[in-house]
Amino acid sequence: MDQSPSKKLSVALSINDEIRQVEIRPVDTLLYVLRTKLGLTGAKPGCLNGDCGACSVVVNDTVYKSCIMLAIEAVGQKITTIEGLKDSPIQKAFVENFAFQCGYCTPGFIMNCHSLLLKQPHPTYKTMKEWLSSNICRCTCYEEIEEAVSSVIENREKPINNEFEKDE
């Protein structure tokens, strides 16, 4: 198979529980394909080198920076974008806690939190803060973001002896 950077390949991607057929080049990032080929613009281009998290998506329950993941790597994987979450409790908590200013970073934070809660349904406050540290908010809404995620965690059914404590 010709793997030259300009060679187009037709692939099927599982995005938001739907199979989408798309033509890609081996060098296309998942972010590029989501935004330009599939019209899913929730993942945002920020730094384009994996530092800011604005482009975060969930692949097989793990958060990934789509700006540094090749689309070809996503073939056969289950991809969830912000568009696939609909009205999740995390999104509602962000609105209720005013956890955004400009909103550019918000989809990335929400996807990161979604992945955290898939992996650890009842994380500690420290774990939640560490998890959120992989995303950047230039408007400095960190306190409101932490409050939003905390409210979702606190409102989940808790197992015995696993209280969510702010163990800063």
PDB file of C-alpha atoms in Angstrom:
ATOM      1  CA  MET A   1       0.000   0.000   0.000  1.00  0.00           C
ATOM      2  CA  ASP A   2       1.337   3.450  -0.934  1.00  0.00           C
ATOM      3  CA  GLN A   3       1.838   5.426   2.301  1.00  0.00           C
ATOM      4  CA  SER A   4       3.135   8.647   0.722  1.00  0.00           C
ATOM      5  CA  PRO A   5       1.982  11.763   2.633  1.00  0.00           C
ATOM      6  CA  SER A   6      -0.250  12.907  -0.236  1.00  0.00           C
ATOM      7  CA  LYS A   7      -1.876   9.525  -0.954  1.00  0.00           C
ATOM      8  CA  LYS A   8      -5.564   9.616  -0.010  1.00  0.00           C
ATOM      9  CA  LEU A   9      -7.092   6.677   1.812  1.00  0.00           C
ATOM     10  CA  SER A  10     -10.765   5.955   2.346  1.00  0.00           C
ATOM     11  CA  VAL A  11     -11.332   4.908   5.961  1.00  0.00           C
ATOM     12  CA  ALA A  12     -14.236   4.349   8.324  1.00  0.00           C
ATOM     13  CA  LEU A  13     -14.102   6.136  11.671  1.00  0.00           C
ATOM     14  CA  SER A  14     -16.413   5.378  14.594  1.00  0.00           C
ATOM     15  CA  ILE A  15     -17.333   8.825  15.873  1.00  0.00           C
ATOM     16  CA  ASN A  16     -20.051   9.484  18.433  1.00  0.00           C
ATOM     17  CA  ASP A  17     -21.506   5.990  17.926  1.00  0.00           C
ATOM     18  CA  GLU A  18     -21.770   6.492  14.174  1.00  0.00           C
ATOM     19  CA  ILE A  19     -19.556   5.058  11.415  1.00  0.00           C
ATOM     20  CA  ARG A  20     -18.307   7.867   9.181  1.00  0.00           C
ATOM     21  CA  GLN A  21     -16.561   7.163   5.877  1.00  0.00           C
ATOM     22  CA  VAL A  22     -13.910   9.766   5.068  1.00  0.00           C
ATOM     23  CA  GLU A  23     -10.929  10.276   2.770  1.00  0.00           C
ATOM     24  CA  ILE A  24      -7.740  11.086   4.630  1.00  0.00           C
ATOM     25  CA  ARG A  25      -4.030  11.403   3.970  1.00  0.00           C
ATOM     26  CA  PRO A  26      -1.610   9.482   6.202  1.00  0.00           C
ATOM     27  CA  VAL A  27      -0.355  12.825   7.602  1.00  0.00           C
ATOM     28  CA  ASP A  28      -3.791  14.215   8.546  1.00  0.00           C
ATOM     29  CA  THR A  29      -4.355  14.727  12.248  1.00  0.00           C
ATOM     30  CA  LEU A  30      -7.579  13.628  13.853  1.00  0.00           C
ATOM     31  CA  LEU A  31      -8.295  17.287  14.675  1.00  0.00           C
ATOM     32  CA  TYR A  32      -7.983  18.268  11.012  1.00  0.00           C
ATOM     33  CA  VAL A  33     -10.265  15.443   9.865  1.00  0.00           C
ATOM     34  CA  LEU A  34     -12.875  16.121  12.553  1.00  0.00           C
ATOM     35  CA  ARG A  35     -13.074  19.823  11.767  1.00  0.00           C
ATOM     36  CA  THR A  36     -12.545  20.038   8.006  1.00  0.00           C
ATOM     37  CA  LYS A  37     -13.758  16.700   6.676  1.00  0.00           C
ATOM     38  CA  LEU A  38     -16.554  15.868   9.119  1.00  0.00           C
ATOM     39  CA  GLY A  39     -17.722  19.312  10.276  1.00  0.00           C
ATOM     40  CA  LEU A  40     -17.263  18.494  13.958  1.00  0.00           C
ATOM     41  CA  THR A  41     -15.826  21.772  15.210  1.00  0.00           C
ATOM     42  CA  GLY A  42     -16.128  21.259  18.973  1.00  0.00           C
ATOM     43  CA  ALA A  43     -12.476  20.220  19.304  1.00  0.00           C
ATOM     44  CA  LYS A  44     -10.504  23.442  18.927  1.00  0.00           C
ATOM     45  CA  PRO A  45      -7.067  24.121  17.468  1.00  0.00           C
ATOM     46  CA  GLY A  46      -5.000  25.815  20.139  1.00  0.00           C
ATOM     47  CA  CYS A  47      -1.308  25.119  20.420  1.00  0.00           C
ATOM     48  CA  LEU A  48      -1.296  22.326  17.791  1.00  0.00           C
ATOM     49  CA  ASN A  49       1.431  20.520  19.736  1.00  0.00           C
ATOM     50  CA  GLY A  50      -0.529  18.740  22.481  1.00  0.00           C
ATOM     51  CA  ASP A  51       0.015  21.201  25.316  1.00  0.00           C
ATOM     52  CA  CYS A  52      -3.253  23.117  25.767  1.00  0.00           C
ATOM     53  CA  GLY A  53      -5.974  20.456  25.560  1.00  0.00           C
ATOM     54  CA  ALA A  54      -8.444  22.548  23.541  1.00  0.00           C
ATOM     55  CA  CYS A  55      -8.553  19.730  20.969  1.00  0.00           C
ATOM     56  CA  SER A  56      -9.258  16.939  23.479  1.00  0.00           C
ATOM     57  CA  VAL A  57     -11.408  14.000  22.402  1.00  0.00           C
ATOM     58  CA  VAL A  58     -12.024  10.637  24.038  1.00  0.00           C
ATOM     59  CA  VAL A  59     -10.748   7.528  22.261  1.00  0.00           C
ATOM     60  CA  ASN A  60     -11.784   4.226  23.853  1.00  0.00           C
ATOM     61  CA  ASP A  61     -12.521   6.039  27.159  1.00  0.00           C
ATOM     62  CA  THR A  62      -9.096   7.742  27.260  1.00  0.00           C
ATOM     63  CA  VAL A  63      -8.601  11.434  26.587  1.00  0.00           C
ATOM     64  CA  TYR A  64      -6.331  12.266  23.630  1.00  0.00           C
ATOM     65  CA  LYS A  65      -5.098  15.514  22.142  1.00  0.00           C
ATOM     66  CA  SER A  66      -6.473  15.252  18.597  1.00  0.00           C
ATOM     67  CA  CYS A  67      -3.929  17.763  17.260  1.00  0.00           C
ATOM     68  CA  ILE A  68      -1.127  15.229  17.725  1.00  0.00           C
ATOM     69  CA  MET A  69      -3.020  12.035  16.929  1.00  0.00           C
ATOM     70  CA  LEU A  70      -3.027  10.945  13.318  1.00  0.00           C
ATOM     71  CA  ALA A  71      -6.479  10.179  11.947  1.00  0.00           C
ATOM     72  CA  ILE A  72      -5.178   6.859  10.632  1.00  0.00           C
ATOM     73  CA  GLU A  73      -4.443   5.865  14.265  1.00  0.00           C
ATOM     74  CA  ALA A  74      -8.141   6.349  15.066  1.00  0.00           C
ATOM     75  CA  VAL A  75      -9.333   3.720  12.581  1.00  0.00           C
ATOM     76  CA  GLY A  76     -10.977   0.902  14.528  1.00  0.00           C
ATOM     77  CA  GLN A  77     -11.201   3.004  17.700  1.00  0.00           C
ATOM     78  CA  LYS A  78     -14.306   4.439  19.405  1.00  0.00           C
ATOM     79  CA  ILE A  79     -14.037   8.245  19.231  1.00  0.00           C
ATOM     80  CA  THR A  80     -16.229  10.597  21.244  1.00  0.00           C
ATOM     81  CA  THR A  81     -16.220  14.347  20.629  1.00  0.00           C
ATOM     82  CA  ILE A  82     -18.031  17.074  22.539  1.00  0.00           C
ATOM     83  CA  GLU A  83     -20.820  16.800  19.970  1.00  0.00           C
ATOM     84  CA  GLY A  84     -21.379  13.209  21.076  1.00  0.00           C
ATOM     85  CA  LEU A  85     -21.989  14.053  24.726  1.00  0.00           C
ATOM     86  CA  LYS A  86     -25.255  15.921  24.151  1.00  0.00           C
ATOM     87  CA  ASP A  87     -26.410  17.356  27.496  1.00  0.00           C
ATOM     88  CA  SER A  88     -24.136  15.512  29.887  1.00  0.00           C
ATOM     89  CA  PRO A  89     -24.068  16.301  33.618  1.00  0.00           C
ATOM     90  CA  ILE A  90     -20.583  17.728  33.096  1.00  0.00           C
ATOM     91  CA  GLN A  91     -21.822  20.214  30.496  1.00  0.00           C
ATOM     92  CA  LYS A  92     -24.720  21.238  32.734  1.00  0.00           C
ATOM     93  CA  ALA A  93     -22.350  21.719  35.685  1.00  0.00           C
ATOM     94  CA  PHE A  94     -20.075  23.952  33.598  1.00  0.00           C
ATOM     95  CA  VAL A  95     -23.052  26.181  32.773  1.00  0.00           C
ATOM     96  CA  GLU A  96     -24.412  26.210  36.330  1.00  0.00           C
ATOM     97  CA  ASN A  97     -20.975  27.075  37.778  1.00  0.00           C
ATOM     98  CA  PHE A  98     -20.077  29.636  35.084  1.00  0.00           C
ATOM     99  CA  ALA A  99     -16.974  27.549  34.345  1.00  0.00           C
ATOM    100  CA  PHE A 100     -16.050  29.439  31.212  1.00  0.00           C
ATOM    101  CA  GLN A 101     -15.459  32.968  29.974  1.00  0.00           C
ATOM    102  CA  CYS A 102     -14.685  32.907  26.274  1.00  0.00           C
ATOM    103  CA  GLY A 103     -15.549  29.181  26.072  1.00  0.00           C
ATOM    104  CA  TYR A 104     -12.736  28.232  23.707  1.00  0.00           C
ATOM    105  CA  CYS A 105     -11.166  25.716  26.095  1.00  0.00           C
ATOM    106  CA  THR A 106     -14.467  24.428  27.481  1.00  0.00           C
ATOM    107  CA  PRO A 107     -15.007  21.462  25.115  1.00  0.00           C
ATOM    108  CA  GLY A 108     -11.501  20.192  25.875  1.00  0.00           C
ATOM    109  CA  PHE A 109     -12.022  20.457  29.633  1.00  0.00           C
ATOM    110  CA  ILE A 110     -15.387  18.707  29.379  1.00  0.00           C
ATOM    111  CA  MET A 111     -13.907  15.850  27.340  1.00  0.00           C
ATOM    112  CA  ASN A 112     -11.038  15.523  29.815  1.00  0.00           C
ATOM    113  CA  CYS A 113     -13.521  15.366  32.713  1.00  0.00           C
ATOM    114  CA  HIS A 114     -15.664  12.862  30.816  1.00  0.00           C
ATOM    115  CA  SER A 115     -12.644  10.591  30.422  1.00  0.00           C
ATOM    116  CA  LEU A 116     -11.711  10.999  34.099  1.00  0.00           C
ATOM    117  CA  LEU A 117     -15.172   9.918  35.224  1.00  0.00           C
ATOM    118  CA  LEU A 118     -15.150   6.946  32.842  1.00  0.00           C
ATOM    119  CA  LYS A 119     -11.837   5.801  34.310  1.00  0.00           C
ATOM    120  CA  GLN A 120     -12.450   6.812  37.937  1.00  0.00           C
ATOM    121  CA  PRO A 121     -16.132   7.345  38.767  1.00  0.00           C
ATOM    122  CA  HIS A 122     -15.274   8.658  42.257  1.00  0.00           C
ATOM    123  CA  PRO A 123     -11.870  10.379  42.084  1.00  0.00           C
ATOM    124  CA  THR A 124     -10.385  12.304  44.973  1.00  0.00           C
ATOM    125  CA  TYR A 125     -10.183  16.076  44.774  1.00  0.00           C
ATOM    126  CA  LYS A 126      -6.408  15.815  44.326  1.00  0.00           C
ATOM    127  CA  THR A 127      -6.810  13.358  41.443  1.00  0.00           C
ATOM    128  CA  MET A 128      -9.384  15.629  39.802  1.00  0.00           C
ATOM    129  CA  LYS A 129      -7.053  18.656  40.060  1.00  0.00           C
ATOM    130  CA  GLU A 130      -4.114  16.673  38.663  1.00  0.00           C
ATOM    131  CA  TRP A 131      -6.274  15.392  35.800  1.00  0.00           C
ATOM    132  CA  LEU A 132      -7.436  18.918  34.931  1.00  0.00           C
ATOM    133  CA  SER A 133      -3.854  20.206  34.884  1.00  0.00           C
ATOM    134  CA  SER A 134      -3.384  18.793  31.375  1.00  0.00           C
ATOM    135  CA  ASN A 135      -5.712  21.484  29.988  1.00  0.00           C
ATOM    136  CA  ILE A 136      -5.089  25.220  29.833  1.00  0.00           C
ATOM    137  CA  CYS A 137      -7.607  28.038  30.295  1.00  0.00           C
ATOM    138  CA  ARG A 138      -6.187  31.387  29.259  1.00  0.00           C
ATOM    139  CA  CYS A 139      -9.132  33.217  30.874  1.00  0.00           C
ATOM    140  CA  THR A 140      -8.213  31.730  34.285  1.00  0.00           C
ATOM    141  CA  CYS A 141     -11.513  30.013  35.109  1.00  0.00           C
ATOM    142  CA  TYR A 142      -9.780  27.212  36.988  1.00  0.00           C
ATOM    143  CA  GLU A 143     -11.680  27.681  40.246  1.00  0.00           C
ATOM    144  CA  GLU A 144     -15.060  27.580  38.492  1.00  0.00           C
ATOM    145  CA  ILE A 145     -13.982  24.570  36.412  1.00  0.00           C
ATOM    146  CA  GLU A 146     -12.928  22.724  39.574  1.00  0.00           C
ATOM    147  CA  GLU A 147     -16.253  23.642  41.218  1.00  0.00           C
ATOM    148  CA  ALA A 148     -18.171  22.342  38.193  1.00  0.00           C
ATOM    149  CA  VAL A 149     -16.361  19.007  38.149  1.00  0.00           C
ATOM    150  CA  SER A 150     -16.569  18.739  41.945  1.00  0.00           C
ATOM    151  CA  SER A 151     -20.337  19.212  41.797  1.00  0.00           C
ATOM    152  CA  VAL A 152     -20.681  16.351  39.303  1.00  0.00           C
ATOM    153  CA  ILE A 153     -18.516  14.061  41.439  1.00  0.00           C
ATOM    154  CA  GLU A 154     -20.341  15.011  44.660  1.00  0.00           C
ATOM    155  CA  ASN A 155     -23.741  14.329  43.076  1.00  0.00           C
ATOM    156  CA  ARG A 156     -22.825  10.835  41.863  1.00  0.00           C
ATOM    157  CA  GLU A 157     -23.858   7.838  43.889  1.00  0.00           C
ATOM    158  CA  LYS A 158     -20.933   7.264  46.218  1.00  0.00           C
ATOM    159  CA  PRO A 159     -19.563   3.923  47.321  1.00  0.00           C
ATOM    160  CA  ILE A 160     -19.270   3.482  51.095  1.00  0.00           C
ATOM    161  CA  ASN A 161     -16.166   5.130  52.629  1.00  0.00           C
ATOM    162  CA  ASN A 162     -15.215   7.135  49.540  1.00  0.00           C
ATOM    163  CA  GLU A 163     -16.289  10.671  50.323  1.00  0.00           C
ATOM    164  CA  PHE A 164     -15.114  13.344  47.926  1.00  0.00           C
ATOM    165  CA  GLU A 165     -12.958  15.575  50.084  1.00  0.00           C
ATOM    166  CA  LYS A 166     -11.113  18.662  49.002  1.00  0.00           C
ATOM    167  CA  ASP A 167      -7.722  17.368  50.093  1.00  0.00           C
ATOM    168  CA  GLU A 168      -5.693  20.218  48.690  1.00  0.00           C
TER     169      GLU A 168
END
